[in-house]
Amino acid sequence: MKKSLIALAVMAASGAAMAQSSVTLFGVVDEAVSYVNGGNNWNGINSGGNATSRIGFRGTEDLGGGLKANFWLEAGILADTGAGGNSSGSGLEFKRRSTVGLEGAFGEVRLGRDLTEAYKATSRYDVFGQVGFGVSRLWSDGSLGGVGTSTQRVSNMITYVSPNFSGFKAAANYGFGEKAGDNKANRYFGGGLTYDNGPLSLGLSAERQNAGPAATYWTGAAYTAGYTAKDVTTWALGGSYDLGVAKLAAAYKDSKAKDDNGNKDKLKGYYIGLSAPVGTAGEVKASYNHYEGTQFGQAKLKADQFALGYVHNLSKRTAVYGTYAYLKNKNKDGKNLNINLGGATLKDNGAQHGLQVGIRHSF
Amino acid sequence: MKKSLIALAVMAASGAAMAQSSVTLFGVVDEAVSYVNGGNNWNGINSGGNATSRIGFRGTEDLGGGLKANFWLEAGILADTGAGGNSSGSGLEFKRRSTVGLEGAFGEVRLGRDLTEAYKATSRYDVFGQVGFGVSRLWSDGSLGGVGTSTQRVSNMITYVSPNFSGFKAAANYGFGEKAGDNKANRYFGGGLTYDNGPLSLGLSAERQNAGPAATYWTGAAYTAGYTAKDVTTWALGGSYDLGVAKLAAAYKDSKAKDDNGNKDKLKGYYIGLSAPVGTAGEVKASYNHYEGTQFGQAKLKADQFALGYVHNLSKRTAVYGTYAYLKNKNKDGKNLNINLGGATLKDNGAQHGLQVGIRHSF
Amino acid sequence: MKKSLIALAVMAASGAAMAQSSVTLFGVVDEAVSYVNGGNNWNGINSGGNATSRIGFRGTEDLGGGLKANFWLEAGILADTGAGGNSSGSGLEFKRRSTVGLEGAFGEVRLGRDLTEAYKATSRYDVFGQVGFGVSRLWSDGSLGGVGTSTQRVSNMITYVSPNFSGFKAAANYGFGEKAGDNKANRYFGGGLTYDNGPLSLGLSAERQNAGPAATYWTGAAYTAGYTAKDVTTWALGGSYDLGVAKLAAAYKDSKAKDDNGNKDKLKGYYIGLSAPVGTAGEVKASYNHYEGTQFGQAKLKADQFALGYVHNLSKRTAVYGTYAYLKNKNKDGKNLNINLGGATLKDNGAQHGLQVGIRHSF
């Protein structure tokens, strides 16, 4: 006989006693048929066009006296091939989040691997939810090689999240470098300050990564071979306002680092976005991103991105969607920002169109 | 406190509202003590003598208006060592199935990795369920190197399954090759047509795989080093009839391919099988397989296999079983079909006996 | 909508019928902030300071007539990074336990990978539960390189566990070497005899491992490169007595092996421990370990370890804890036992202090 997991609705109906020991299984399977034009066109199936495919287990335990314990284990999935969704190529791993924490009137303390609070405070204004062809690459891992990207996730962290003060919330991370004899090498620290009140949302984030020769916690950053960024300092500011008929969002992000040769590398950019409900079940989304960066002491390289999306919700858990993105990479001296819609190679003039149509199902 | 997953029976008792959001955890742990004689005898524990060890999560959501969404994530397990059951050697991966789909009056559309519909339409006549020493190697992955095997599973697929028309059902797959600049390289297409009505079951399958230099989606095919099969075309026909006292089954399968040197490789074979209930809890199974193949323009190689099995069901979920298999590989000019009961090396005359006794438990 | 797993309490309330098909999801997420001094000090986050982080699925099915089927799939987690907790570096794998079994009046028979019964019979007296800085290294994998360690887990095993006879229980394992043509190579056999009655607990264990050139089932044993231990024979004896105000425990363990050059290597040691409740929610623990070993025909090397711990239970499932350990490695002729608190390198005089403070949450 097959076993079934009972819905949360039933859980709630069973009374308060049960809430003390709930464990939730959750996940997303999202796949899209995708096409990218370029020097060599590409088509195929992508995992996670609207939300990253994943599976996880999480729970909260009421310890009494306002104190709660919690855990969260979440693994990425490449649903198009069934592979683990982590960059290391191994199988299923809880690399999206692996934390244990205690929360109370003092706020929350967590240990483990997670999205950084700096990333969370401002990346949340991306109307494309940091996935798919429309993603704002200001925050996405490794896609702007060199100085550009902030780290999305860090291992070996201590995290503190404050209580909510009239809409204000502060959160900070410290990530151990775990290098014997050198506590500064590889360590991470950063934080975010957010304000959420009615239609208005604001976020500010700042972080610093002391990468060293063995930067094991710095995942996903696709630096040019032989190149190690040091003292990467990033700050960002973002906000959104919900007008009812539409929600407007904008953000600015700025990164600096030193490379091995002592050059100062810079990358900055801004983003503006809009999302609006269409009928009872639809949502349109549009965004514009501007990126510019200097690396290895060379000329400033620029890129612009425009994206348009539509999501049709078949239920709260299931949607079909379509996303179109246009990326114009303004190359200079034969060089481009390391930015690409994926799959296809860039055309000579660096412009790409991408389209994906998919299904997203959450459980 | 430990959490428990509630049985489906309870689920059903809780009313229809819950069926809309059920998620099912399912799996099999199957292990057998095995012995194979040969040039060097071998004994040990095998995972999956009666059913492949696995764990998975699947669910269906009723979207109203006859429309349903579904997902299916299923990972293989090598239960004898605890390792992930996929061929790549990494940990747990949803390589057995990873799909998201929509079904309605129009049939079903799915995206992701799965068994091919061609494989499913005819491999189902194997009374040994495509596992263990009695497996019909006409369909099993890579065991008949070169041209012989159909692909069991393909990633990056779009699948369509028709509604049931008076017992007839048609299903087709298209697997993207995902090679930039060459949409034909590596792509897969195939399908199956089945008829199931009372005691009679029939299946027809056909498929084509355009393998290229970087055939990343073509898993499990153990080609001789330096050899790449192209334009692999396979068709198969099978059927079964349930007489009540016994069920008879038979199938024929034929594959053709080109190798790098332009030789035409061929492999074909047939299978006949029988299964019969014994008392209230037992089942005996027997099968004969004949394989023959030509590779690299060399002489035709042949092999014959006979298998006998008994399964004793302790409940619907649990069984103990024993399987005996005899494989006679008729070598020629010092060459054999790449076929083996596993573990032991082939004797000079190419014959092997294998025996396994095990426990299968489903959850 | 998210699904939730219902607590066992609810399970029980639902009546006996359900017990027949229960599947339990269980796990631990345990992380600690750790500091080790040494030649190079180290600090960071460790997974599993009080209990090994893990996730698993297990179940029992009542087959009637006193017969039950069971399965157990358990994977380690490195919760500080989210990685799979197995030594091979791949993702999530059921390497902690992967078994299927039948139990009845005759006892229990299991197939698969598990802790050895020899390990279980005596390692259970370690008051630090075989994890964290206070772990007794008499049993822990690979930390006393060469002859010292017993194998904790073995794959491809047949296990028999006797019924309980007035407190006595016997259990034995046979692990197939799975080497074609040589059934003796790599095989494992061992067992444990235990007596548990009221405050008194006793355990005796013995095992032998015939390691060969391709000892694939022998995991975790960190032998010096180029060195293969053969015919590793281990026995151990342990016991505990619960006085109410405190529980006293002690054990002795002795291992012998041959190395490639025919030298006889030896490692032995003893352990004494104490645990005592403090108030309604606290527990203090203390232990002393003495290790001594001879390897490669060289001089006898010795080490002593003292550990002190406190666990404060916030609930049955959640605790905060602190552990202090001191390790004095008495080096001789520039050589040390291969023993270390982890992270930092040993100081010249071989002494280390370690401290960890963490949270353990079970689900």
XYZ file of N, CA and C in Angstrom, chain C residues 111-263:
459
model
N 19.089 -7.931 5.280
C 20.071 -7.863 4.202
C 20.416 -6.405 3.954
N 21.702 -6.133 3.654
C 22.088 -4.782 3.253
C 23.214 -4.184 4.062
N 23.306 -2.856 3.982
C 24.375 -2.117 4.654
C 23.882 -1.594 5.998
N 24.754 -1.682 6.998
C 24.342 -1.268 8.347
C 25.591 -1.126 9.215
N 25.401 -0.555 10.407
C 26.413 -0.654 11.449
C 26.613 -2.137 11.741
N 27.846 -2.537 12.037
C 28.047 -3.944 12.389
C 27.526 -4.191 13.806
N 27.126 -5.420 14.054
C 26.627 -5.781 15.388
C 27.767 -5.730 16.408
N 28.988 -5.995 15.950
C 30.144 -5.890 16.845
C 30.317 -4.443 17.308
N 30.204 -3.523 16.353
C 30.319 -2.109 16.694
C 29.220 -1.690 17.664
N 27.997 -2.132 17.372
C 26.868 -1.690 18.188
C 26.935 -2.220 19.625
N 27.434 -3.447 19.793
C 27.404 -4.086 21.113
C 28.240 -3.351 22.152
N 29.331 -2.707 21.721
C 30.205 -2.073 22.712
C 30.375 -0.558 22.536
N 30.206 -0.012 21.322
C 30.376 1.434 21.141
C 29.268 2.197 21.874
N 28.186 1.515 22.191
C 27.058 2.183 22.846
C 27.377 2.690 24.253
N 28.544 2.306 24.811
C 28.883 2.788 26.152
C 29.559 4.149 26.137
N 29.878 4.640 24.949
C 30.462 5.981 24.833
C 29.400 7.013 25.229
N 29.619 7.740 26.330
C 28.604 8.706 26.782
C 28.432 9.862 25.805
N 29.393 10.053 24.898
C 29.260 11.107 23.893
C 28.611 10.575 22.603
N 28.085 9.366 22.659
C 27.279 8.860 21.556
C 28.019 8.758 20.236
N 29.353 8.623 20.297
C 30.176 8.435 19.103
C 30.145 9.613 18.140
N 29.898 10.827 18.669
C 29.954 12.026 17.818
C 30.598 13.174 18.576
N 31.044 14.170 17.830
C 31.545 15.403 18.424
C 32.960 15.275 18.960
N 33.442 16.349 19.586
C 34.820 16.389 20.061
C 35.080 15.365 21.166
N 34.016 14.954 21.896
C 34.219 14.031 23.001
C 34.188 12.566 22.610
N 33.991 12.276 21.330
C 33.864 10.898 20.830
C 34.995 9.984 21.321
N 34.655 8.772 21.705
C 35.699 7.796 21.990
C 36.215 7.251 20.668
N 37.477 7.533 20.382
C 38.070 7.123 19.108
C 38.429 5.643 19.058
N 38.096 4.911 20.112
C 38.326 3.463 20.057
C 37.503 2.831 18.939
N 36.332 3.382 18.670
C 35.461 2.792 17.656
C 35.344 3.649 16.401
N 35.766 4.933 16.470
C 35.412 5.803 15.351
C 36.273 5.516 14.133
N 35.648 5.618 12.999
C 36.215 5.258 11.700
C 37.522 5.962 11.376
N 38.551 5.224 11.117
C 39.723 5.761 10.449
C 40.557 6.740 11.229
N 40.159 7.082 12.445
C 40.895 8.146 13.111
C 42.158 7.630 13.795
N 42.319 6.335 13.874
C 43.536 5.771 14.464
C 44.261 4.912 13.445
N 44.421 5.448 12.257
C 44.976 4.795 11.058
C 45.741 3.504 11.314
N 45.627 2.612 10.382
C 46.331 1.357 10.502
C 45.439 0.322 11.131
N 45.858 -0.199 12.210
C 45.177 -1.352 12.778
C 44.045 -0.962 13.717
N 43.985 0.280 14.076
C 43.213 0.641 15.246
C 41.726 0.457 15.176
N 41.120 0.810 14.100
C 39.680 0.975 14.131
C 38.973 -0.272 13.677
N 37.866 -0.524 14.317
C 36.942 -1.498 13.768
C 36.167 -0.784 12.671
N 35.603 -1.567 11.783
C 34.745 -1.016 10.766
C 33.409 -0.675 11.407
N 32.912 0.518 11.148
C 31.604 0.864 11.709
C 30.481 0.251 10.892
N 30.582 0.427 9.577
C 29.512 -0.055 8.695
C 30.090 -0.936 7.604
N 29.317 -1.923 7.189
C 29.724 -2.817 6.122
C 28.544 -2.977 5.159
N 28.840 -2.996 3.851
C 27.813 -3.225 2.836
C 27.667 -4.713 2.572
N 26.641 -5.076 1.851
C 26.461 -6.452 1.361
C 26.448 -7.486 2.481
N 25.773 -7.146 3.579
C 25.747 -8.046 4.726
C 24.447 -8.843 4.832
N 24.602 -10.043 5.408
C 23.477 -10.785 5.977
C 23.613 -10.643 7.490
N 22.541 -10.240 8.137
C 22.573 -10.025 9.583
C 21.530 -10.905 10.265
N 21.913 -11.486 11.380
C 20.937 -12.208 12.200
C 20.970 -11.637 13.609
N 19.792 -11.326 14.144
C 19.662 -10.841 15.519
C 18.727 -11.795 16.253
N 19.188 -12.300 17.359
C 18.385 -13.278 18.116
C 17.246 -12.594 18.861
N 16.242 -13.360 19.331
C 15.263 -12.797 20.256
C 15.954 -12.466 21.575
N 15.240 -11.783 22.426
C 15.751 -11.426 23.754
C 15.479 -12.582 24.715
N 16.556 -13.164 25.294
C 16.410 -14.237 26.277
C 16.758 -13.681 27.655
N 15.758 -13.306 28.427
C 15.984 -12.786 29.796
C 17.056 -11.691 29.839
N 17.081 -10.839 28.821
C 18.050 -9.747 28.818
C 19.230 -10.001 27.900
N 19.475 -11.252 27.545
C 20.572 -11.593 26.636
C 20.110 -11.502 25.176
N 20.995 -11.027 24.341
C 20.712 -10.933 22.918
C 22.022 -11.181 22.168
N 21.956 -11.969 21.107
C 23.144 -12.202 20.296
C 22.844 -11.753 18.874
N 23.865 -11.263 18.175
C 23.666 -10.794 16.806
C 24.951 -11.005 16.027
N 24.803 -11.353 14.748
C 25.986 -11.630 13.933
C 25.810 -11.083 12.524
N 26.922 -10.709 11.895
C 26.940 -10.226 10.510
C 27.887 -11.055 9.676
N 27.493 -11.293 8.420
C 28.436 -11.789 7.434
C 28.385 -10.825 6.255
N 29.532 -10.259 5.903
C 29.591 -9.314 4.786
C 30.324 -9.941 3.620
N 29.645 -10.078 2.490
C 30.285 -10.655 1.307
C 31.392 -9.743 0.791
N 32.517 -10.349 0.427
C 33.606 -9.573 -0.176
C 33.300 -9.238 -1.625
N 32.452 -10.045 -2.250
C 32.018 -9.823 -3.636
C 33.184 -9.749 -4.618
N 34.224 -10.532 -4.361
C 35.327 -10.609 -5.320
C 35.186 -11.912 -6.089
N 35.028 -11.816 -7.407
C 34.862 -13.022 -8.218
C 36.089 -13.912 -8.083
N 35.876 -15.187 -7.839
C 36.965 -16.146 -7.776
C 37.663 -16.227 -6.429
N 37.294 -15.377 -5.474
C 37.917 -15.418 -4.152
C 36.906 -14.966 -3.090
N 36.170 -15.927 -2.575
C 35.114 -15.603 -1.615
C 35.644 -15.078 -0.289
N 36.922 -15.378 -0.006
C 37.468 -14.964 1.285
C 37.955 -13.515 1.282
N 38.444 -13.078 0.130
C 38.980 -11.712 0.062
C 37.902 -10.714 0.437
N 38.244 -9.802 1.284
C 37.379 -8.656 1.613
C 36.191 -9.000 2.483
N 35.977 -10.271 2.751
C 34.771 -10.590 3.515
C 34.891 -10.143 4.962
N 33.746 -9.982 5.569
C 33.676 -9.546 6.962
C 32.820 -10.513 7.753
N 33.239 -10.880 8.963
C 32.274 -11.512 9.877
C 32.546 -11.069 11.298
N 31.467 -10.951 12.027
C 31.585 -10.472 13.389
C 30.249 -10.562 14.088
N 30.274 -10.226 15.375
C 29.025 -10.286 16.117
C 29.145 -9.655 17.476
N 28.002 -9.593 18.134
C 27.969 -9.000 19.466
C 27.032 -9.777 20.369
N 27.365 -9.786 21.654
C 26.524 -10.427 22.664
C 26.241 -9.348 23.705
N 24.974 -9.139 24.015
C 24.633 -8.065 24.960
C 23.721 -8.581 26.061
N 23.836 -7.945 27.211
C 22.957 -8.257 28.337
C 22.462 -6.940 28.914
N 21.143 -6.765 28.940
C 20.548 -5.527 29.460
C 19.445 -5.887 30.424
N 19.635 -5.530 31.670
C 18.638 -5.891 32.674
C 18.666 -4.834 33.769
N 17.601 -4.058 33.873
C 17.528 -3.004 34.873
C 18.678 -2.043 34.721
N 19.411 -1.754 35.788
C 20.476 -0.748 35.713
C 21.740 -1.265 35.031
N 21.853 -2.573 34.854
C 23.091 -3.173 34.340
C 23.030 -3.437 32.843
N 24.089 -3.060 32.157
C 24.207 -3.340 30.728
C 25.626 -3.831 30.444
N 25.739 -4.928 29.676
C 27.049 -5.473 29.318
C 27.087 -5.777 27.825
N 28.251 -5.678 27.227
C 28.380 -5.994 25.813
C 29.735 -6.588 25.492
N 29.732 -7.545 24.582
C 30.961 -8.191 24.133
C 30.912 -8.224 22.613
N 32.029 -7.883 21.957
C 31.998 -7.921 20.497
C 33.295 -8.477 19.940
N 33.202 -9.137 18.805
C 34.370 -9.695 18.125
C 34.108 -9.646 16.634
N 35.182 -9.400 15.851
C 34.979 -9.331 14.408
C 36.291 -9.597 13.693
N 36.183 -9.986 12.423
C 37.357 -10.219 11.598
C 37.087 -9.736 10.190
N 38.068 -9.030 9.653
C 37.940 -8.491 8.310
C 39.109 -8.998 7.479
N 38.801 -9.731 6.413
C 39.854 -10.237 5.523
C 40.075 -9.247 4.396
N 40.714 -8.170 4.666
C 40.865 -7.142 3.642
C 41.814 -7.607 2.558
N 41.527 -7.253 1.346
C 42.395 -7.629 0.237
C 42.735 -6.414 -0.581
N 43.328 -6.626 -1.722
C 43.774 -5.504 -2.545
C 42.636 -4.575 -2.963
N 41.412 -5.113 -3.080
C 40.307 -4.257 -3.514
C 39.198 -4.291 -2.476
N 39.535 -3.839 -1.260
C 38.598 -3.934 -0.151
C 37.513 -2.883 -0.250
N 36.641 -3.036 -1.189
C 35.660 -1.983 -1.466
C 34.641 -1.774 -0.358
N 34.378 -2.793 0.442
C 33.354 -2.585 1.464
C 33.914 -1.966 2.723
N 35.210 -1.792 2.774
C 35.836 -1.329 3.989
C 35.922 0.194 3.984
N 34.880 0.852 4.374
C 34.821 2.300 4.223
C 35.436 3.022 5.405
N 35.945 4.172 5.124
C 36.347 5.086 6.184
C 37.689 4.798 6.823
N 38.288 3.668 6.548
C 39.538 3.351 7.227
C 40.694 4.058 6.536
N 41.264 5.038 7.202
C 42.272 5.905 6.577
C 43.659 5.307 6.736
N 43.915 4.256 6.019
C 45.235 3.653 6.115
C 46.263 4.539 5.447
N 47.467 4.450 5.943
C 48.578 5.150 5.329
C 48.674 4.699 3.872
N 48.965 5.625 3.003
C 49.036 5.301 1.576
C 49.958 4.102 1.341
N 49.546 3.226 0.491
C 50.377 2.089 0.147
C 50.358 0.967 1.166
N 49.533 1.122 2.155
C 49.495 0.153 3.227
C 48.123 -0.509 3.263
N 48.085 -1.816 3.273
C 46.826 -2.530 3.335
C 46.838 -3.480 4.518
N 45.932 -3.269 5.433
C 45.856 -4.168 6.584
C 45.145 -5.448 6.174
N 45.617 -6.567 6.731
C 45.009 -7.862 6.426
C 44.604 -8.540 7.722
N 43.588 -9.364 7.624
C 43.196 -10.179 8.765
C 43.064 -9.348 10.034
N 42.307 -8.283 9.948
C 42.102 -7.417 11.102
C 41.146 -8.100 12.071
N 41.633 -8.353 13.275
C 40.827 -9.043 14.275
C 40.645 -8.130 15.475
N 39.410 -7.935 15.879
C 39.099 -6.991 16.952
C 38.160 -7.637 17.965
N 38.411 -7.362 19.225
C 37.404 -7.738 20.225
C 37.281 -6.610 21.230
N 36.151 -6.507 21.840
C 35.908 -5.430 22.802
C 34.899 -5.887 23.838
N 34.970 -5.222 24.965
C 34.124 -5.556 26.097
C 33.710 -4.242 26.738
N 32.450 -4.099 27.100
C 32.031 -2.859 27.739
C 30.850 -3.074 28.653
N 30.572 -2.075 29.449
C 29.427 -2.176 30.340
C 29.086 -0.844 30.957
N 27.876 -0.780 31.514
C 27.474 0.432 32.236
C 26.549 0.046 33.377
N 26.521 0.897 34.385
C 25.624 0.666 35.512
C 24.994 2.005 35.900
N 23.682 1.999 35.998
C 22.968 3.235 36.294
C 22.655 3.309 37.788
N 23.352 4.211 38.480
C 23.162 4.378 39.923
C 22.002 5.312 40.239
N 21.393 5.884 39.234
C 20.313 6.840 39.462
C 20.855 8.256 39.467
N 21.725 8.590 40.394
C 22.338 9.925 40.407
C 23.336 10.080 39.268
N 23.872 8.938 38.810
C 24.817 8.967 37.698
C 24.886 7.570 37.080
N 25.333 7.561 35.812
C 25.528 6.299 35.116
C 27.022 6.173 34.850
N 27.581 5.022 35.204
C 28.998 4.789 34.986
C 29.163 3.835 33.814
N 30.186 4.061 32.999
C 30.400 3.193 31.848
C 31.890 2.964 31.651
N 32.243 1.826 31.092
C 33.644 1.532 30.804
C 33.721 0.530 29.662
N 34.852 0.543 28.937
C 35.033 -0.418 27.855
C 36.522 -0.610 27.586
N 36.834 -1.770 27.000
C 38.200 -2.091 26.581
C 38.119 -2.628 25.158
N 39.082 -2.256 24.328
C 39.037 -2.698 22.933
C 40.447 -3.016 22.460
N 40.570 -4.066 21.663
C 41.869 -4.576 21.241
C 41.792 -5.006 19.770
N 42.725 -4.495 18.929
C 42.755 -4.856 17.502
C 44.136 -5.334 17.101
N 44.160 -6.300 16.195
C 45.423 -6.780 15.623
C 45.270 -6.896 14.121
N 46.364 -6.668 13.392
C 46.330 -6.837 11.937
C 47.730 -7.113 11.428
N 47.806 -7.598 10.189
C 49.095 -7.735 9.516
C 49.183 -6.685 8.431
N 50.357 -6.072 8.270
C 50.497 -5.145 7.154
C 51.199 -5.844 5.984
N 51.429 -5.113 4.908
C 51.973 -5.703 3.688
C 53.349 -6.330 3.905
N 54.105 -5.792 4.857
C 55.454 -6.302 5.087
C 55.485 -7.411 6.131
N 54.323 -7.873 6.523
C 54.283 -8.966 7.471
C 54.395 -8.543 8.922
N 54.523 -7.230 9.184
C 54.553 -6.755 10.556
C 53.201 -6.970 11.218
